[in-house]
Amino acid sequence: QVQLVESGGGLVQPGGSLRLSCAASGSIFSIYAMRWHRQAPGKSRELVAALTSDGSTNYADSVKGRFTISRDNAKNTVYLQMNSLKPEDTAVYYCNIRVVTLYTYDYWGQGTQVTVSA
């Protein structure tokens, strides 16, 4: 069984930084992409950052220049470094790993709360 465990969320002041981690408890093969999504109260879930198997990255316009997605294959972990945080970044952040074999399948983390407030 594969489980994604997220950590690193919390309360931070505007302009501060946080690093979210997402660790896979089991081996995952044929990874197509690693992604971070977020969902704020009353809002739909949105894609924040993506790292595909070819090494390319994509970011939501709202976080470009402030957030960085990265991975550590040895630790089976994907990270989201968040700098210059704003109140509008407040949301529950979800880790996602997409696997493509015969079918496309998404693994999801449990979510971690990020609150940006003075």
Coordinates of C-alpha atoms in Angstrom, one line a residue:
Q1 CA 0.0 0.0 0.0
V2 CA 1.1 3.5 -0.8
Q3 CA 0.5 6.4 1.6
L4 CA 1.5 10.0 1.2
V5 CA 2.2 11.9 4.5
E6 CA 2.3 15.6 4.5
S7 CA 4.0 17.9 7.0
G8 CA 5.3 21.4 7.4
G9 CA 2.1 23.4 7.6
G10 CA 1.3 26.0 10.3
L11 CA 0.8 29.6 11.1
V12 CA 3.2 32.2 9.6
Q13 CA 3.2 36.0 9.3
P14 CA 2.9 37.7 6.0
G15 CA 6.3 37.7 4.3
G16 CA 7.4 34.6 6.1
S17 CA 8.3 31.2 4.7
L18 CA 7.3 27.6 5.1
R19 CA 8.5 24.3 3.5
L20 CA 5.9 21.6 3.0
S21 CA 7.0 18.0 2.7
C22 CA 5.2 15.0 1.3
A23 CA 6.8 11.6 1.9
A24 CA 5.7 8.3 0.3
S25 CA 5.6 5.3 2.6
G26 CA 6.0 2.8 -0.2
S27 CA 7.7 2.5 -3.5
I28 CA 5.9 4.2 -6.4
F29 CA 6.9 3.4 -10.0
S30 CA 6.1 5.0 -13.3
I31 CA 5.7 8.5 -11.7
Y32 CA 4.5 10.9 -14.3
A33 CA 4.2 14.0 -12.2
M34 CA 4.4 15.3 -8.6
R35 CA 2.0 18.2 -7.8
W36 CA 0.8 20.4 -5.0
H37 CA -2.8 21.7 -4.9
R38 CA -4.5 23.9 -2.4
Q39 CA -8.1 24.6 -1.4
A40 CA -9.2 27.7 0.5
P41 CA -12.5 28.0 2.3
G42 CA -15.3 28.5 -0.1
K43 CA -12.9 28.0 -3.1
S44 CA -12.3 25.2 -5.5
R45 CA -9.1 23.2 -5.4
E46 CA -6.4 24.7 -7.6
L47 CA -3.1 23.5 -8.9
V48 CA -0.2 25.4 -7.3
A49 CA 2.9 23.7 -8.6
A50 CA 3.8 20.7 -10.7
L51 CA 7.0 18.7 -11.4
T52 CA 6.9 16.3 -14.3
S53 CA 9.1 13.3 -15.0
D54 CA 11.1 15.2 -17.6
G55 CA 12.1 17.8 -15.0
S56 CA 9.8 20.6 -16.2
T57 CA 7.9 22.7 -13.7
N58 CA 4.7 24.7 -13.8
Y59 CA 3.4 27.2 -11.3
A60 CA 0.1 29.0 -10.8
D61 CA 0.5 32.7 -11.8
S62 CA -0.3 33.7 -8.2
V63 CA 2.7 31.9 -6.8
K64 CA 5.4 32.3 -9.5
G65 CA 8.6 33.7 -8.2
R66 CA 7.6 32.8 -4.6
F67 CA 7.1 29.0 -4.5
T68 CA 9.5 26.2 -5.6
I69 CA 8.7 22.6 -6.1
S70 CA 11.4 20.0 -5.7
R71 CA 12.0 16.3 -5.0
D72 CA 14.4 14.0 -3.2
N73 CA 14.3 10.6 -4.9
A74 CA 16.4 9.0 -2.2
K75 CA 13.8 9.9 0.4
N76 CA 10.7 9.5 -1.8
T77 CA 9.8 13.0 -0.9
V78 CA 8.5 16.0 -2.7
Y79 CA 8.8 19.5 -1.3
L80 CA 7.1 22.9 -1.7
Q81 CA 9.2 25.8 -0.6
M82 CA 7.0 28.8 0.0
N83 CA 8.5 32.3 0.4
S84 CA 7.0 35.8 0.7
L85 CA 3.8 34.3 1.9
K86 CA 0.6 36.3 1.6
P87 CA -2.7 36.1 3.4
E88 CA -4.3 34.8 0.2
D89 CA -2.0 31.8 0.3
T90 CA -4.0 30.5 3.3
A91 CA -5.4 27.1 2.4
V92 CA -5.2 23.4 2.9
Y93 CA -2.4 22.1 0.8
Y94 CA -2.5 18.7 -0.8
C95 CA 0.3 16.6 -2.2
N96 CA -0.4 14.6 -5.4
I97 CA 1.6 12.0 -7.2
R98 CA 0.3 10.9 -10.6
V99 CA 1.3 7.4 -11.9
V100 CA 0.8 6.3 -15.4
T101 CA 1.0 2.6 -16.3
L102 CA -1.9 0.9 -18.1
Y103 CA -4.1 3.6 -16.4
T104 CA -3.6 7.0 -14.8
Y105 CA -3.8 6.9 -11.0
D106 CA -3.5 9.7 -8.5
Y107 CA -2.2 9.3 -4.9
W108 CA -3.1 12.1 -2.5
G109 CA -1.8 13.3 0.8
Q110 CA -4.1 14.0 3.7
G111 CA -3.6 17.8 3.5
T112 CA -1.8 20.3 5.7
Q113 CA -3.1 23.7 6.8
V114 CA -1.2 26.8 5.9
T115 CA -2.4 30.0 7.6
V116 CA -0.8 33.4 6.8
S117 CA -1.8 36.0 9.2
A118 CA -0.3 38.8 11.3

